[in-house]
């Protein structure tokens, strides 16, 4: 079973920042937080991951609380193409081929 | 940008027939996976594969399923005798391992949609 809790759905106005929360209160010290998204039954798309420091790439920023029990994915300027289901997943770091375990994710709707 | 490619994109098969879904993982990746997603449900892990053998498999991956890396580039999922409940999107994925800059990040293909009638 997924070790994370996410809201079922969220709305965001186009051009505004989308902040997607995730709780992972039982995360272990050797587990990363990964974010993926799935646009309309396409393959899950990797967004970003982090261990304890905040991370930023061309797609998003990841803010992880100091106690590592929760995190927030930030899409700085959401567009209609960001409408998707977003998955927050914890996974052991550098463990070879430990699979990702998907939950139900958050359905983000970006509204014009 | 390297990507995982899957064929066919859509296959319709009769119940009881054998199906082979094909995948070409990212070229320097070492770990390979199959997932499935029944319409409207979660993405579910089926199997992982490393060094020419299964590393881990879920309860879904029963004797009807098998995986193979027949050559240096392809990774296949075979369903021996398809059932109606096998209708789903099947995703192949790969990851490079800790020696690569991408680490163990798993990258997915676009999926093969299997319809069993």
mmCIF file with all atom_site columns, C-alpha atoms in Angstrom:
data_model
loop_
_atom_site.group_PDB
_atom_site.id
_atom_site.type_symbol
_atom_site.label_atom_id
_atom_site.label_alt_id
_atom_site.label_comp_id
_atom_site.label_asym_id
_atom_site.label_entity_id
_atom_site.label_seq_id
_atom_site.pdbx_PDB_ins_code
_atom_site.Cartn_x
_atom_site.Cartn_y
_atom_site.Cartn_z
_atom_site.occupancy
_atom_site.B_iso_or_equiv
_atom_site.pdbx_formal_charge
_atom_site.auth_seq_id
_atom_site.auth_comp_id
_atom_site.auth_asym_id
_atom_site.auth_atom_id
_atom_site.pdbx_PDB_model_num
ATOM 1   C CA . UNK A 1 1   ? 0.000   0.000   0.000   1.00 0.00 ? 1   UNK A CA 1
ATOM 2   C CA . UNK A 1 2   ? 1.031   3.584   -0.634  1.00 0.00 ? 2   UNK A CA 1
ATOM 3   C CA . UNK A 1 3   ? 2.718   5.258   2.338   1.00 0.00 ? 3   UNK A CA 1
ATOM 4   C CA . UNK A 1 4   ? 1.507   8.728   1.411   1.00 0.00 ? 4   UNK A CA 1
ATOM 5   C CA . UNK A 1 5   ? -1.698  10.723  1.794   1.00 0.00 ? 5   UNK A CA 1
ATOM 6   C CA . UNK A 1 6   ? -2.784  13.275  -0.788  1.00 0.00 ? 6   UNK A CA 1
ATOM 7   C CA . UNK A 1 7   ? -5.982  15.258  -1.357  1.00 0.00 ? 7   UNK A CA 1
ATOM 8   C CA . UNK A 1 8   ? -8.240  13.645  -3.920  1.00 0.00 ? 8   UNK A CA 1
ATOM 9   C CA . UNK A 1 9   ? -8.530  16.720  -6.110  1.00 0.00 ? 9   UNK A CA 1
ATOM 10  C CA . UNK A 1 10  ? -7.522  20.365  -6.421  1.00 0.00 ? 10  UNK A CA 1
ATOM 11  C CA . UNK A 1 11  ? -8.228  23.251  -8.744  1.00 0.00 ? 11  UNK A CA 1
ATOM 12  C CA . UNK A 1 12  ? -5.805  25.945  -9.814  1.00 0.00 ? 12  UNK A CA 1
ATOM 13  C CA . UNK A 1 13  ? -6.224  29.015  -11.989 1.00 0.00 ? 13  UNK A CA 1
ATOM 14  C CA . UNK A 1 14  ? -4.096  29.136  -15.099 1.00 0.00 ? 14  UNK A CA 1
ATOM 15  C CA . UNK A 1 15  ? -0.929  31.183  -14.545 1.00 0.00 ? 15  UNK A CA 1
ATOM 16  C CA . UNK A 1 16  ? -1.051  30.805  -10.791 1.00 0.00 ? 16  UNK A CA 1
ATOM 17  C CA . UNK A 1 17  ? 1.159   28.553  -8.673  1.00 0.00 ? 17  UNK A CA 1
ATOM 18  C CA . UNK A 1 18  ? -0.203  25.097  -7.961  1.00 0.00 ? 18  UNK A CA 1
ATOM 19  C CA . UNK A 1 19  ? 0.781   23.788  -4.529  1.00 0.00 ? 19  UNK A CA 1
ATOM 20  C CA . UNK A 1 20  ? 0.167   20.075  -4.092  1.00 0.00 ? 20  UNK A CA 1
ATOM 21  C CA . UNK A 1 21  ? 0.593   18.730  -0.552  1.00 0.00 ? 21  UNK A CA 1
ATOM 22  C CA . UNK A 1 22  ? 1.596   15.248  0.504   1.00 0.00 ? 22  UNK A CA 1
ATOM 23  C CA . UNK A 1 23  ? 1.812   13.620  3.923   1.00 0.00 ? 23  UNK A CA 1
ATOM 24  C CA . UNK A 1 24  ? 4.346   10.856  4.514   1.00 0.00 ? 24  UNK A CA 1
ATOM 25  C CA . UNK A 1 25  ? 4.529   10.730  8.284   1.00 0.00 ? 25  UNK A CA 1
ATOM 26  C CA . UNK A 1 26  ? 6.042   7.220   8.391   1.00 0.00 ? 26  UNK A CA 1
ATOM 27  C CA . UNK A 1 27  ? 8.874   7.966   5.979   1.00 0.00 ? 27  UNK A CA 1
ATOM 28  C CA . UNK A 1 28  ? 12.180  6.307   6.834   1.00 0.00 ? 28  UNK A CA 1
ATOM 29  C CA . UNK A 1 29  ? 15.547  8.012   6.858   1.00 0.00 ? 29  UNK A CA 1
ATOM 30  C CA . UNK A 1 30  ? 16.645  6.229   3.705   1.00 0.00 ? 30  UNK A CA 1
ATOM 31  C CA . UNK A 1 31  ? 13.528  6.990   1.658   1.00 0.00 ? 31  UNK A CA 1
ATOM 32  C CA . UNK A 1 32  ? 13.233  9.628   -1.032  1.00 0.00 ? 32  UNK A CA 1
ATOM 33  C CA . UNK A 1 33  ? 10.072  11.498  -1.946  1.00 0.00 ? 33  UNK A CA 1
ATOM 34  C CA . UNK A 1 34  ? 9.253   11.134  -5.646  1.00 0.00 ? 34  UNK A CA 1
ATOM 35  C CA . UNK A 1 35  ? 6.624   13.000  -7.639  1.00 0.00 ? 35  UNK A CA 1
ATOM 36  C CA . UNK A 1 36  ? 5.131   11.731  -10.878 1.00 0.00 ? 36  UNK A CA 1
ATOM 37  C CA . UNK A 1 37  ? 2.152   12.828  -12.896 1.00 0.00 ? 37  UNK A CA 1
ATOM 38  C CA . UNK A 1 38  ? -0.140  11.064  -15.339 1.00 0.00 ? 38  UNK A CA 1
ATOM 39  C CA . UNK A 1 39  ? -1.870  13.010  -18.052 1.00 0.00 ? 39  UNK A CA 1
ATOM 40  C CA . UNK A 1 40  ? -5.020  11.301  -19.285 1.00 0.00 ? 40  UNK A CA 1
ATOM 41  C CA . UNK A 1 41  ? -3.873  7.638   -19.090 1.00 0.00 ? 41  UNK A CA 1
ATOM 42  C CA . UNK A 1 42  ? -0.477  8.342   -20.624 1.00 0.00 ? 42  UNK A CA 1
ATOM 43  C CA . UNK A 1 43  ? 2.551   6.798   -18.958 1.00 0.00 ? 43  UNK A CA 1
ATOM 44  C CA . UNK A 1 44  ? 3.491   8.266   -15.573 1.00 0.00 ? 44  UNK A CA 1
ATOM 45  C CA . UNK A 1 45  ? 5.911   11.127  -16.065 1.00 0.00 ? 45  UNK A CA 1
ATOM 46  C CA . UNK A 1 46  ? 8.730   11.772  -13.615 1.00 0.00 ? 46  UNK A CA 1
ATOM 47  C CA . UNK A 1 47  ? 8.723   15.280  -12.168 1.00 0.00 ? 47  UNK A CA 1
ATOM 48  C CA . UNK A 1 48  ? 11.174  15.567  -9.291  1.00 0.00 ? 48  UNK A CA 1
ATOM 49  C CA . UNK A 1 49  ? 12.490  13.828  -6.212  1.00 0.00 ? 49  UNK A CA 1
ATOM 50  C CA . UNK A 1 50  ? 14.277  14.743  -2.990  1.00 0.00 ? 50  UNK A CA 1
ATOM 51  C CA . UNK A 1 51  ? 15.599  13.361  0.276   1.00 0.00 ? 51  UNK A CA 1
ATOM 52  C CA . UNK A 1 52  ? 15.590  16.245  2.725   1.00 0.00 ? 52  UNK A CA 1
ATOM 53  C CA . UNK A 1 53  ? 16.692  19.385  0.951   1.00 0.00 ? 53  UNK A CA 1
ATOM 54  C CA . UNK A 1 54  ? 14.378  21.435  -1.219  1.00 0.00 ? 54  UNK A CA 1
ATOM 55  C CA . UNK A 1 55  ? 14.804  20.710  -4.901  1.00 0.00 ? 55  UNK A CA 1
ATOM 56  C CA . UNK A 1 56  ? 14.032  22.639  -8.091  1.00 0.00 ? 56  UNK A CA 1
ATOM 57  C CA . UNK A 1 57  ? 14.170  21.700  -11.739 1.00 0.00 ? 57  UNK A CA 1
ATOM 58  C CA . UNK A 1 58  ? 12.678  23.018  -14.951 1.00 0.00 ? 58  UNK A CA 1
ATOM 59  C CA . UNK A 1 59  ? 9.293   21.505  -14.174 1.00 0.00 ? 59  UNK A CA 1
ATOM 60  C CA . UNK A 1 60  ? 8.691   22.126  -10.484 1.00 0.00 ? 60  UNK A CA 1
ATOM 61  C CA . UNK A 1 61  ? 9.971   22.758  -6.989  1.00 0.00 ? 61  UNK A CA 1
ATOM 62  C CA . UNK A 1 62  ? 9.806   20.321  -4.102  1.00 0.00 ? 62  UNK A CA 1
ATOM 63  C CA . UNK A 1 63  ? 9.624   21.618  -0.557  1.00 0.00 ? 63  UNK A CA 1
ATOM 64  C CA . UNK A 1 64  ? 10.216  19.011  2.179   1.00 0.00 ? 64  UNK A CA 1
ATOM 65  C CA . UNK A 1 65  ? 9.538   19.890  5.805   1.00 0.00 ? 65  UNK A CA 1
ATOM 66  C CA . UNK A 1 66  ? 12.400  19.670  8.253   1.00 0.00 ? 66  UNK A CA 1
ATOM 67  C CA . UNK A 1 67  ? 10.924  16.602  9.961   1.00 0.00 ? 67  UNK A CA 1
ATOM 68  C CA . UNK A 1 68  ? 10.390  15.056  6.476   1.00 0.00 ? 68  UNK A CA 1
ATOM 69  C CA . UNK A 1 69  ? 6.832   14.084  7.343   1.00 0.00 ? 69  UNK A CA 1
ATOM 70  C CA . UNK A 1 70  ? 5.293   16.125  4.571   1.00 0.00 ? 70  UNK A CA 1
ATOM 71  C CA . UNK A 1 71  ? 6.176   17.833  1.324   1.00 0.00 ? 71  UNK A CA 1
ATOM 72  C CA . UNK A 1 72  ? 4.711   20.186  -1.255  1.00 0.00 ? 72  UNK A CA 1
ATOM 73  C CA . UNK A 1 73  ? 5.126   20.084  -5.005  1.00 0.00 ? 73  UNK A CA 1
ATOM 74  C CA . UNK A 1 74  ? 4.970   23.538  -6.548  1.00 0.00 ? 74  UNK A CA 1
ATOM 75  C CA . UNK A 1 75  ? 4.211   24.189  -10.190 1.00 0.00 ? 75  UNK A CA 1
ATOM 76  C CA . UNK A 1 76  ? 5.122   27.883  -10.354 1.00 0.00 ? 76  UNK A CA 1
ATOM 77  C CA . UNK A 1 77  ? 2.927   28.939  -13.282 1.00 0.00 ? 77  UNK A CA 1
ATOM 78  C CA . UNK A 1 78  ? 0.316   26.294  -13.982 1.00 0.00 ? 78  UNK A CA 1
ATOM 79  C CA . UNK A 1 79  ? -0.933  25.887  -17.551 1.00 0.00 ? 79  UNK A CA 1
ATOM 80  C CA . UNK A 1 80  ? -3.859  23.911  -18.928 1.00 0.00 ? 80  UNK A CA 1
ATOM 81  C CA . UNK A 1 81  ? -1.378  21.202  -19.950 1.00 0.00 ? 81  UNK A CA 1
ATOM 82  C CA . UNK A 1 82  ? -0.556  20.635  -16.272 1.00 0.00 ? 82  UNK A CA 1
ATOM 83  C CA . UNK A 1 83  ? -4.006  19.152  -15.725 1.00 0.00 ? 83  UNK A CA 1
ATOM 84  C CA . UNK A 1 84  ? -3.189  15.621  -14.571 1.00 0.00 ? 84  UNK A CA 1
ATOM 85  C CA . UNK A 1 85  ? -3.144  13.207  -11.651 1.00 0.00 ? 85  UNK A CA 1
ATOM 86  C CA . UNK A 1 86  ? -0.111  13.878  -9.457  1.00 0.00 ? 86  UNK A CA 1
ATOM 87  C CA . UNK A 1 87  ? 1.413   11.091  -7.396  1.00 0.00 ? 87  UNK A CA 1
ATOM 88  C CA . UNK A 1 88  ? 3.616   11.497  -4.345  1.00 0.00 ? 88  UNK A CA 1
ATOM 89  C CA . UNK A 1 89  ? 5.591   8.300   -3.656  1.00 0.00 ? 89  UNK A CA 1
ATOM 90  C CA . UNK A 1 90  ? 8.223   7.386   -1.078  1.00 0.00 ? 90  UNK A CA 1
ATOM 91  C CA . UNK A 1 91  ? 10.896  4.953   -2.139  1.00 0.00 ? 91  UNK A CA 1
ATOM 92  C CA . UNK A 1 92  ? 14.138  3.661   -0.684  1.00 0.00 ? 92  UNK A CA 1
ATOM 93  C CA . UNK A 1 93  ? 17.100  5.592   -1.999  1.00 0.00 ? 93  UNK A CA 1
ATOM 94  C CA . UNK A 1 94  ? 19.563  3.833   -4.279  1.00 0.00 ? 94  UNK A CA 1
ATOM 95  C CA . UNK A 1 95  ? 18.204  0.398   -3.562  1.00 0.00 ? 95  UNK A CA 1
ATOM 96  C CA . UNK A 1 96  ? 18.534  -0.929  -7.066  1.00 0.00 ? 96  UNK A CA 1
ATOM 97  C CA . UNK A 1 97  ? 15.152  -1.733  -8.427  1.00 0.00 ? 97  UNK A CA 1
ATOM 98  C CA . UNK A 1 98  ? 12.699  -1.154  -5.619  1.00 0.00 ? 98  UNK A CA 1
ATOM 99  C CA . UNK A 1 99  ? 9.425   -0.547  -7.448  1.00 0.00 ? 99  UNK A CA 1
ATOM 100 C CA . UNK A 1 100 ? 7.291   2.546   -7.104  1.00 0.00 ? 100 UNK A CA 1
ATOM 101 C CA . UNK A 1 101 ? 4.006   1.981   -5.293  1.00 0.00 ? 101 UNK A CA 1
ATOM 102 C CA . UNK A 1 102 ? 1.299   4.285   -6.634  1.00 0.00 ? 102 UNK A CA 1
ATOM 103 C CA . UNK A 1 103 ? -1.617  5.565   -4.604  1.00 0.00 ? 103 UNK A CA 1
ATOM 104 C CA . UNK A 1 104 ? -4.623  7.380   -5.986  1.00 0.00 ? 104 UNK A CA 1
ATOM 105 C CA . UNK A 1 105 ? -2.835  10.712  -6.264  1.00 0.00 ? 105 UNK A CA 1
ATOM 106 C CA . UNK A 1 106 ? -4.295  14.205  -6.549  1.00 0.00 ? 106 UNK A CA 1
ATOM 107 C CA . UNK A 1 107 ? -6.292  15.140  -9.624  1.00 0.00 ? 107 UNK A CA 1
ATOM 108 C CA . UNK A 1 108 ? -5.212  18.695  -10.459 1.00 0.00 ? 108 UNK A CA 1
ATOM 109 C CA . UNK A 1 109 ? -7.506  20.679  -12.713 1.00 0.00 ? 109 UNK A CA 1
ATOM 110 C CA . UNK A 1 110 ? -6.034  23.874  -14.143 1.00 0.00 ? 110 UNK A CA 1
ATOM 111 C CA . UNK A 1 111 ? -8.818  26.251  -15.048 1.00 0.00 ? 111 UNK A CA 1
ATOM 112 C CA . UNK A 1 112 ? -8.615  29.023  -17.646 1.00 0.00 ? 112 UNK A CA 1
ATOM 113 C CA . UNK B 2 1   ? 15.858  12.784  -24.731 1.00 0.00 ? 1   UNK B CA 1
ATOM 114 C CA . UNK B 2 2   ? 16.018  8.999   -24.302 1.00 0.00 ? 2   UNK B CA 1
ATOM 115 C CA . UNK B 2 3   ? 12.679  7.339   -23.748 1.00 0.00 ? 3   UNK B CA 1
ATOM 116 C CA . UNK B 2 4   ? 11.064  3.990   -23.163 1.00 0.00 ? 4   UNK B CA 1
ATOM 117 C CA . UNK B 2 5   ? 9.157   2.809   -26.219 1.00 0.00 ? 5   UNK B CA 1
ATOM 118 C CA . UNK B 2 6   ? 6.367   0.253   -26.265 1.00 0.00 ? 6   UNK B CA 1
ATOM 119 C CA . UNK B 2 7   ? 4.594   -1.708  -28.966 1.00 0.00 ? 7   UNK B CA 1
ATOM 120 C CA . UNK B 2 8   ? 1.837   -2.204  -29.830 1.00 0.00 ? 8   UNK B CA 1
ATOM 121 C CA . UNK B 2 9   ? 0.042   0.892   -28.616 1.00 0.00 ? 9   UNK B CA 1
ATOM 122 C CA . UNK B 2 10  ? -3.239  -0.992  -28.703 1.00 0.00 ? 10  UNK B CA 1
ATOM 123 C CA . UNK B 2 11  ? -4.054  -4.674  -29.103 1.00 0.00 ? 11  UNK B CA 1
ATOM 124 C CA . UNK B 2 12  ? -7.366  -6.468  -29.154 1.00 0.00 ? 12  UNK B CA 1
ATOM 125 C CA . UNK B 2 13  ? -7.247  -10.193 -28.474 1.00 0.00 ? 13  UNK B CA 1
ATOM 126 C CA . UNK B 2 14  ? -9.672  -13.014 -27.885 1.00 0.00 ? 14  UNK B CA 1
ATOM 127 C CA . UNK B 2 15  ? -9.950  -14.574 -24.474 1.00 0.00 ? 15  UNK B CA 1
ATOM 128 C CA . UNK B 2 16  ? -7.573  -17.506 -24.127 1.00 0.00 ? 16  UNK B CA 1
ATOM 129 C CA . UNK B 2 17  ? -5.076  -16.205 -26.673 1.00 0.00 ? 17  UNK B CA 1
ATOM 130 C CA . UNK B 2 18  ? -1.446  -15.483 -25.901 1.00 0.00 ? 18  UNK B CA 1
ATOM 131 C CA . UNK B 2 19  ? -0.251  -11.895 -26.014 1.00 0.00 ? 19  UNK B CA 1
ATOM 132 C CA . UNK B 2 20  ? 3.259   -10.476 -26.077 1.00 0.00 ? 20  UNK B CA 1
ATOM 133 C CA . UNK B 2 21  ? 3.820   -6.837  -25.246 1.00 0.00 ? 21  UNK B CA 1
ATOM 134 C CA . UNK B 2 22  ? 7.148   -5.381  -26.248 1.00 0.00 ? 22  UNK B CA 1
ATOM 135 C CA . UNK B 2 23  ? 9.300   -2.666  -24.772 1.00 0.00 ? 23  UNK B CA 1
ATOM 136 C CA . UNK B 2 24  ? 12.602  -1.044  -25.585 1.00 0.00 ? 24  UNK B CA 1
ATOM 137 C CA . UNK B 2 25  ? 13.990  0.403   -22.345 1.00 0.00 ? 25  UNK B CA 1
ATOM 138 C CA . UNK B 2 26  ? 16.354  3.366   -22.227 1.00 0.00 ? 26  UNK B CA 1
ATOM 139 C CA . UNK B 2 27  ? 19.611  2.060   -23.624 1.00 0.00 ? 27  UNK B CA 1
ATOM 140 C CA . UNK B 2 28  ? 21.986  2.205   -20.658 1.00 0.00 ? 28  UNK B CA 1
ATOM 141 C CA . UNK B 2 29  ? 19.429  1.240   -18.035 1.00 0.00 ? 29  UNK B CA 1
ATOM 142 C CA . UNK B 2 30  ? 19.832  -1.887  -15.955 1.00 0.00 ? 30  UNK B CA 1
ATOM 143 C CA . UNK B 2 31  ? 16.480  -2.352  -14.247 1.00 0.00 ? 31  UNK B CA 1
ATOM 144 C CA . UNK B 2 32  ? 13.221  -3.050  -16.001 1.00 0.00 ? 32  UNK B CA 1
ATOM 145 C CA . UNK B 2 33  ? 9.612   -3.099  -14.827 1.00 0.00 ? 33  UNK B CA 1
ATOM 146 C CA . UNK B 2 34  ? 6.081   -3.812  -15.927 1.00 0.00 ? 34  UNK B CA 1
ATOM 147 C CA . UNK B 2 35  ? 3.072   -2.080  -14.421 1.00 0.00 ? 35  UNK B CA 1
ATOM 148 C CA . UNK B 2 36  ? -0.562  -2.191  -15.362 1.00 0.00 ? 36  UNK B CA 1
ATOM 149 C CA . UNK B 2 37  ? -3.532  0.126   -14.933 1.00 0.00 ? 37  UNK B CA 1
ATOM 150 C CA . UNK B 2 38  ? -7.072  -1.120  -15.247 1.00 0.00 ? 38  UNK B CA 1
ATOM 151 C CA . UNK B 2 39  ? -9.369  1.638   -16.507 1.00 0.00 ? 39  UNK B CA 1
ATOM 152 C CA . UNK B 2 40  ? -10.188 4.046   -13.704 1.00 0.00 ? 40  UNK B CA 1
ATOM 153 C CA . UNK B 2 41  ? -7.933  2.333   -11.175 1.00 0.00 ? 41  UNK B CA 1
ATOM 154 C CA . UNK B 2 42  ? -4.442  2.803   -9.731  1.00 0.00 ? 42  UNK B CA 1
ATOM 155 C CA . UNK B 2 43  ? -1.181  2.037   -11.475 1.00 0.00 ? 43  UNK B CA 1
ATOM 156 C CA . UNK B 2 44  ? -0.163  -1.391  -10.147 1.00 0.00 ? 44  UNK B CA 1
ATOM 157 C CA . UNK B 2 45  ? 3.294   -2.957  -10.030 1.00 0.00 ? 45  UNK B CA 1
ATOM 158 C CA . UNK B 2 46  ? 3.631   -6.325  -11.748 1.00 0.00 ? 46  UNK B CA 1
ATOM 159 C CA . UNK B 2 47  ? 7.301   -7.280  -11.900 1.00 0.00 ? 47  UNK B CA 1
ATOM 160 C CA . UNK B 2 48  ? 10.861  -6.004  -11.824 1.00 0.00 ? 48  UNK B CA 1
ATOM 161 C CA . UNK B 2 49  ? 13.778  -7.539  -13.699 1.00 0.00 ? 49  UNK B CA 1
ATOM 162 C CA . UNK B 2 50  ? 17.528  -7.212  -13.298 1.00 0.00 ? 50  UNK B CA 1
ATOM 163 C CA . UNK B 2 51  ? 20.506  -9.163  -14.547 1.00 0.00 ? 51  UNK B CA 1
ATOM 164 C CA . UNK B 2 52  ? 18.294  -11.478 -16.584 1.00 0.00 ? 52  UNK B CA 1
ATOM 165 C CA . UNK B 2 53  ? 16.091  -12.570 -13.758 1.00 0.00 ? 53  UNK B CA 1
ATOM 166 C CA . UNK B 2 54  ? 13.005  -11.457 -11.887 1.00 0.00 ? 54  UNK B CA 1
ATOM 167 C CA . UNK B 2 55  ? 13.884  -9.372  -8.826  1.00 0.00 ? 55  UNK B CA 1
ATOM 168 C CA . UNK B 2 56  ? 10.441  -8.879  -7.405  1.00 0.00 ? 56  UNK B CA 1
ATOM 169 C CA . UNK B 2 57  ? 6.873   -9.620  -8.430  1.00 0.00 ? 57  UNK B CA 1
ATOM 170 C CA . UNK B 2 58  ? 3.436   -8.775  -7.126  1.00 0.00 ? 58  UNK B CA 1
ATOM 171 C CA . UNK B 2 59  ? 0.507   -11.084 -6.420  1.00 0.00 ? 59  UNK B CA 1
ATOM 172 C CA . UNK B 2 60  ? -0.930  -10.103 -9.782  1.00 0.00 ? 60  UNK B CA 1
ATOM 173 C CA . UNK B 2 61  ? 2.035   -11.618 -11.610 1.00 0.00 ? 61  UNK B CA 1
ATOM 174 C CA . UNK B 2 62  ? 0.916   -15.248 -11.519 1.00 0.00 ? 62  UNK B CA 1
ATOM 175 C CA . UNK B 2 63  ? 1.875   -18.194 -13.717 1.00 0.00 ? 63  UNK B CA 1
ATOM 176 C CA . UNK B 2 64  ? -0.009  -16.711 -16.649 1.00 0.00 ? 64  UNK B CA 1
ATOM 177 C CA . UNK B 2 65  ? 2.584   -13.964 -16.914 1.00 0.00 ? 65  UNK B CA 1
ATOM 178 C CA . UNK B 2 66  ? 6.224   -14.159 -17.913 1.00 0.00 ? 66  UNK B CA 1
ATOM 179 C CA . UNK B 2 67  ? 8.932   -11.680 -18.817 1.00 0.00 ? 67  UNK B CA 1
ATOM 180 C CA . UNK B 2 68  ? 11.978  -12.011 -20.983 1.00 0.00 ? 68  UNK B CA 1
ATOM 181 C CA . UNK B 2 69  ? 14.871  -9.968  -22.279 1.00 0.00 ? 69  UNK B CA 1
ATOM 182 C CA . UNK B 2 70  ? 15.468  -11.877 -25.503 1.00 0.00 ? 70  UNK B CA 1
ATOM 183 C CA . UNK B 2 71  ? 18.287  -9.647  -26.727 1.00 0.00 ? 71  UNK B CA 1
ATOM 184 C CA . UNK B 2 72  ? 20.222  -6.590  -25.632 1.00 0.00 ? 72  UNK B CA 1
ATOM 185 C CA . UNK B 2 73  ? 17.443  -4.122  -26.280 1.00 0.00 ? 73  UNK B CA 1
ATOM 186 C CA . UNK B 2 74  ? 13.991  -5.635  -25.905 1.00 0.00 ? 74  UNK B CA 1
ATOM 187 C CA . UNK B 2 75  ? 12.014  -6.496  -22.779 1.00 0.00 ? 75  UNK B CA 1
ATOM 188 C CA . UNK B 2 76  ? 8.785   -8.410  -23.196 1.00 0.00 ? 76  UNK B CA 1
ATOM 189 C CA . UNK B 2 77  ? 5.727   -9.289  -21.150 1.00 0.00 ? 77  UNK B CA 1
ATOM 190 C CA . UNK B 2 78  ? 3.849   -12.419 -22.158 1.00 0.00 ? 78  UNK B CA 1
ATOM 191 C CA . UNK B 2 79  ? 0.367   -13.288 -21.014 1.00 0.00 ? 79  UNK B CA 1
ATOM 192 C CA . UNK B 2 80  ? -0.118  -16.965 -21.748 1.00 0.00 ? 80  UNK B CA 1
ATOM 193 C CA . UNK B 2 81  ? -3.898  -17.278 -21.849 1.00 0.00 ? 81  UNK B CA 1
ATOM 194 C CA . UNK B 2 82  ? -5.640  -13.954 -21.604 1.00 0.00 ? 82  UNK B CA 1
ATOM 195 C CA . UNK B 2 83  ? -8.718  -13.382 -19.471 1.00 0.00 ? 83  UNK B CA 1
ATOM 196 C CA . UNK B 2 84  ? -11.267 -10.590 -19.667 1.00 0.00 ? 84  UNK B CA 1
ATOM 197 C CA . UNK B 2 85  ? -9.834  -9.096  -16.480 1.00 0.00 ? 85  UNK B CA 1
ATOM 198 C CA . UNK B 2 86  ? -6.430  -8.716  -18.137 1.00 0.00 ? 86  UNK B CA 1
ATOM 199 C CA . UNK B 2 87  ? -7.842  -5.793  -20.129 1.00 0.00 ? 87  UNK B CA 1
ATOM 200 C CA . UNK B 2 88  ? -5.736  -2.857  -19.018 1.00 0.00 ? 88  UNK B CA 1
ATOM 201 C CA . UNK B 2 89  ? -3.004  -0.430  -19.984 1.00 0.00 ? 89  UNK B CA 1
ATOM 202 C CA . UNK B 2 90  ? 0.393   -2.032  -19.510 1.00 0.00 ? 90  UNK B CA 1
ATOM 203 C CA . UNK B 2 91  ? 3.346   0.239   -18.840 1.00 0.00 ? 91  UNK B CA 1
ATOM 204 C CA . UNK B 2 92  ? 6.967   -0.712  -19.255 1.00 0.00 ? 92  UNK B CA 1
ATOM 205 C CA . UNK B 2 93  ? 9.562   1.224   -17.282 1.00 0.00 ? 93  UNK B CA 1
ATOM 206 C CA . UNK B 2 94  ? 13.296  1.282   -16.729 1.00 0.00 ? 94  UNK B CA 1
ATOM 207 C CA . UNK B 2 95  ? 15.865  2.788   -14.406 1.00 0.00 ? 95  UNK B CA 1
ATOM 208 C CA . UNK B 2 96  ? 19.589  3.153   -14.638 1.00 0.00 ? 96  UNK B CA 1
ATOM 209 C CA . UNK B 2 97  ? 20.903  2.338   -11.229 1.00 0.00 ? 97  UNK B CA 1
ATOM 210 C CA . UNK B 2 98  ? 23.070  4.327   -8.812  1.00 0.00 ? 98  UNK B CA 1
ATOM 211 C CA . UNK B 2 99  ? 26.026  4.624   -11.188 1.00 0.00 ? 99  UNK B CA 1
ATOM 212 C CA . UNK B 2 100 ? 24.110  6.928   -13.531 1.00 0.00 ? 100 UNK B CA 1
ATOM 213 C CA . UNK B 2 101 ? 23.315  10.580  -13.001 1.00 0.00 ? 101 UNK B CA 1
ATOM 214 C CA . UNK B 2 102 ? 19.636  9.711   -13.193 1.00 0.00 ? 102 UNK B CA 1
ATOM 215 C CA . UNK B 2 103 ? 20.190  7.296   -10.313 1.00 0.00 ? 103 UNK B CA 1
ATOM 216 C CA . UNK B 2 104 ? 17.270  5.020   -9.655  1.00 0.00 ? 104 UNK B CA 1
ATOM 217 C CA . UNK B 2 105 ? 14.671  7.305   -11.174 1.00 0.00 ? 105 UNK B CA 1
ATOM 218 C CA . UNK B 2 106 ? 12.175  5.168   -13.039 1.00 0.00 ? 106 UNK B CA 1
ATOM 219 C CA . UNK B 2 107 ? 11.036  6.287   -16.485 1.00 0.00 ? 107 UNK B CA 1
ATOM 220 C CA . UNK B 2 108 ? 7.853   4.976   -18.071 1.00 0.00 ? 108 UNK B CA 1
ATOM 221 C CA . UNK B 2 109 ? 6.755   4.286   -21.607 1.00 0.00 ? 109 UNK B CA 1
ATOM 222 C CA . UNK B 2 110 ? 3.461   5.471   -23.015 1.00 0.00 ? 110 UNK B CA 1
ATOM 223 C CA . UNK B 2 111 ? 1.791   2.125   -22.530 1.00 0.00 ? 111 UNK B CA 1
ATOM 224 C CA . UNK B 2 112 ? 0.151   -0.681  -24.473 1.00 0.00 ? 112 UNK B CA 1
ATOM 225 C CA . UNK B 2 113 ? -3.599  -0.820  -24.208 1.00 0.00 ? 113 UNK B CA 1
ATOM 226 C CA . UNK B 2 114 ? -4.788  -4.444  -24.143 1.00 0.00 ? 114 UNK B CA 1
ATOM 227 C CA . UNK B 2 115 ? -8.425  -5.259  -24.737 1.00 0.00 ? 115 UNK B CA 1
ATOM 228 C CA . UNK B 2 116 ? -9.506  -8.870  -24.201 1.00 0.00 ? 116 UNK B CA 1
ATOM 229 C CA . UNK B 2 117 ? -12.845 -9.767  -25.779 1.00 0.00 ? 117 UNK B CA 1
#
